Amino acid sequence: MIDKNLIVKGGSFQNYEEAIKFGGRLLYENGYVDSGYTDSVLEREAQFPTGLPTQGVPMAIPHTGSEHVLKSMFCLVVFSKPVMFRQMGDTSELIPAEIMVMLAIDGGEKHLKFLSNLIGLFSDGSVLTRIKAAEDAGSICRILKEFEQFNLD
């Protein structure tokens, strides 16, 4: 299931903290996470960065454990200008992320499976290129619905 309220085209942020706070607020306001979710994501991002140098369109996948998740969902933001995230696996490298997929997945095993599927889907860059080029949130939703990886039920 994809929630169109959580798909944003053209978000502009000074840094990754602002971007994460924005995504966390959307997830909270739409009833998917509790009030502690965003702080938990920020704490995790400081220790375990999520920037990925994916082919064509760099991205970030900020997330945290399931203790603050009420119902599984994700928030996707296509930035109007890149936002710097530290690279997953190499904290000395900065990634100019153009897309952020913020995860709120209930349950550890489900979380790892969804994250793994997501990274696999985006590894060749073609889906990210289509998402970045999409005109609006509705177009992005139509692209995402083509892939079973986004079915959180």
Tab-separated table of C-alpha atoms in Angstrom:
chain	number	residue	atom	x	y	z
A	1	MET	CA	0.000	0.000	0.000
A	2	ILE	CA	1.217	3.472	-0.871
A	3	ASP	CA	-0.041	6.616	0.889
A	4	LYS	CA	-0.041	9.557	-1.552
A	5	ASN	CA	0.085	11.940	1.438
A	6	LEU	CA	3.614	10.657	2.082
A	7	ILE	CA	4.976	11.187	-1.438
A	8	VAL	CA	6.499	14.645	-1.938
A	9	LYS	CA	8.035	16.074	-5.109
A	10	GLY	CA	10.276	19.097	-4.667
A	11	GLY	CA	11.171	19.211	-0.987
A	12	SER	CA	13.945	21.716	-0.179
A	13	PHE	CA	16.074	21.283	2.955
A	14	GLN	CA	19.332	22.736	4.276
A	15	ASN	CA	20.546	19.419	5.715
A	16	TYR	CA	19.574	15.819	6.403
A	17	GLU	CA	18.218	16.686	9.855
A	18	GLU	CA	15.610	19.012	8.316
A	19	ALA	CA	14.697	16.389	5.703
A	20	ILE	CA	14.279	13.671	8.346
A	21	LYS	CA	12.188	15.962	10.573
A	22	PHE	CA	9.934	16.722	7.598
A	23	GLY	CA	9.449	13.032	6.719
A	24	GLY	CA	8.946	12.096	10.363
A	25	ARG	CA	6.303	14.797	10.778
A	26	LEU	CA	4.395	13.497	7.729
A	27	LEU	CA	4.485	9.926	9.066
A	28	TYR	CA	3.369	11.136	12.521
A	29	GLU	CA	0.574	13.417	11.247
A	30	ASN	CA	-0.797	10.572	9.131
A	31	GLY	CA	-0.870	8.128	12.060
A	32	TYR	CA	1.949	5.732	11.124
A	33	VAL	CA	4.415	6.500	13.941
A	34	ASP	CA	4.416	7.839	17.483
A	35	SER	CA	5.937	11.101	18.723
A	36	GLY	CA	9.340	9.516	19.480
A	37	TYR	CA	9.931	8.234	15.944
A	38	THR	CA	11.733	11.233	14.431
A	39	ASP	CA	14.203	11.611	17.310
A	40	SER	CA	14.927	7.891	17.106
A	41	VAL	CA	15.630	8.154	13.353
A	42	LEU	CA	17.940	11.137	13.915
A	43	GLU	CA	19.839	9.266	16.652
A	44	ARG	CA	20.241	6.224	14.417
A	45	GLU	CA	21.308	8.325	11.420
A	46	ALA	CA	24.085	9.904	13.530
A	47	GLN	CA	25.486	6.434	14.326
A	48	PHE	CA	24.549	4.486	11.200
A	49	PRO	CA	24.299	6.751	8.132
A	50	THR	CA	21.970	5.777	5.306
A	51	GLY	CA	23.240	7.617	2.225
A	52	LEU	CA	23.585	5.326	-0.792
A	53	PRO	CA	25.612	6.131	-3.929
A	54	THR	CA	23.012	4.454	-6.115
A	55	GLN	CA	23.639	4.581	-9.843
A	56	GLY	CA	22.361	7.757	-11.502
A	57	VAL	CA	20.378	9.148	-8.570
A	58	PRO	CA	21.966	9.049	-5.085
A	59	MET	CA	19.507	8.411	-2.278
A	60	ALA	CA	19.124	7.941	1.477
A	61	ILE	CA	16.971	5.487	3.414
A	62	PRO	CA	16.725	6.823	6.988
A	63	HIS	CA	14.971	4.525	9.431
A	64	THR	CA	14.939	3.181	12.968
A	65	GLY	CA	13.669	0.164	14.862
A	66	SER	CA	9.991	-0.679	15.074
A	67	GLU	CA	9.389	0.491	18.654
A	68	HIS	CA	7.923	3.812	17.427
A	69	VAL	CA	5.970	2.397	14.469
A	70	LEU	CA	2.190	2.113	14.748
A	71	LYS	CA	1.613	0.842	11.199
A	72	SER	CA	4.126	0.040	8.454
A	73	MET	CA	4.623	2.725	5.812
A	74	PHE	CA	7.267	4.818	4.102
A	75	CYS	CA	7.633	8.456	3.136
A	76	LEU	CA	9.324	9.306	-0.166
A	77	VAL	CA	10.684	12.789	-0.877
A	78	VAL	CA	12.263	13.887	-4.150
A	79	PHE	CA	14.492	16.816	-3.223
A	80	SER	CA	14.515	19.958	-5.368
A	81	LYS	CA	18.266	20.164	-4.658
A	82	PRO	CA	20.486	17.416	-3.218
A	83	VAL	CA	20.721	16.963	0.549
A	84	MET	CA	24.003	15.690	1.964
A	85	PHE	CA	23.802	12.402	3.891
A	86	ARG	CA	26.794	10.448	5.154
A	87	GLN	CA	27.323	7.217	3.232
A	88	MET	CA	26.121	3.903	4.592
A	89	GLY	CA	29.212	1.842	5.367
A	90	ASP	CA	31.707	4.716	4.935
A	91	THR	CA	30.889	7.580	7.275
A	92	SER	CA	33.707	9.756	5.889
A	93	GLU	CA	31.972	10.005	2.487
A	94	LEU	CA	29.094	12.398	1.841
A	95	ILE	CA	26.299	11.461	-0.561
A	96	PRO	CA	24.326	14.235	-2.321
A	97	ALA	CA	20.980	12.445	-1.989
A	98	GLU	CA	18.310	13.421	-4.485
A	99	ILE	CA	15.649	11.075	-3.082
A	100	MET	CA	14.881	10.048	0.486
A	101	VAL	CA	12.801	6.996	1.349
A	102	MET	CA	12.088	7.151	5.077
A	103	LEU	CA	11.009	3.800	6.492
A	104	ALA	CA	8.567	3.070	9.299
A	105	ILE	CA	8.285	-0.716	9.330
A	106	ASP	CA	6.655	-2.669	12.160
A	107	GLY	CA	8.643	-5.758	13.113
A	108	GLY	CA	12.375	-6.485	12.824
A	109	GLU	CA	12.257	-9.284	10.256
A	110	LYS	CA	9.753	-7.404	8.076
A	111	HIS	CA	11.929	-4.282	8.353
A	112	LEU	CA	15.091	-6.044	7.168
A	113	LYS	CA	13.267	-7.756	4.297
A	114	PHE	CA	11.697	-4.488	3.100
A	115	LEU	CA	15.029	-2.629	3.359
A	116	SER	CA	16.829	-5.372	1.441
A	117	ASN	CA	14.129	-5.443	-1.281
A	118	LEU	CA	14.242	-1.668	-1.561
A	119	ILE	CA	18.018	-1.556	-1.982
A	120	GLY	CA	17.793	-4.334	-4.572
A	121	LEU	CA	15.083	-2.517	-6.514
A	122	PHE	CA	17.044	0.743	-6.583
A	123	SER	CA	20.484	-0.763	-7.241
A	124	ASP	CA	20.492	-0.221	-11.019
A	125	GLY	CA	19.178	3.342	-10.826
A	126	SER	CA	16.485	3.101	-13.508
A	127	VAL	CA	13.563	3.234	-11.051
A	128	LEU	CA	15.152	6.158	-9.203
A	129	THR	CA	15.649	7.996	-12.494
A	130	ARG	CA	11.952	7.550	-13.321
A	131	ILE	CA	10.922	8.729	-9.838
A	132	LYS	CA	13.152	11.805	-10.050
A	133	ALA	CA	11.775	12.675	-13.507
A	134	ALA	CA	8.129	12.208	-12.479
A	135	GLU	CA	6.011	15.353	-12.679
A	136	ASP	CA	4.187	15.032	-9.374
A	137	ALA	CA	3.318	12.809	-6.405
A	138	GLY	CA	0.580	11.023	-8.366
A	139	SER	CA	3.055	10.024	-11.081
A	140	ILE	CA	5.494	8.762	-8.445
A	141	CYS	CA	2.718	6.674	-6.864
A	142	ARG	CA	1.946	5.083	-10.226
A	143	ILE	CA	5.619	4.167	-10.668
A	144	LEU	CA	5.854	2.664	-7.167
A	145	LYS	CA	2.682	0.612	-7.662
A	146	GLU	CA	4.450	-1.291	-10.459
A	147	PHE	CA	6.677	-2.986	-7.872
A	148	GLU	CA	5.577	-5.552	-5.312
A	149	GLN	CA	8.437	-4.403	-3.057
A	150	PHE	CA	6.217	-1.504	-1.978
A	151	ASN	CA	3.396	-3.730	-0.764
A	152	LEU	CA	3.631	-3.509	3.027
A	153	ASP	CA	0.558	-5.635	3.811
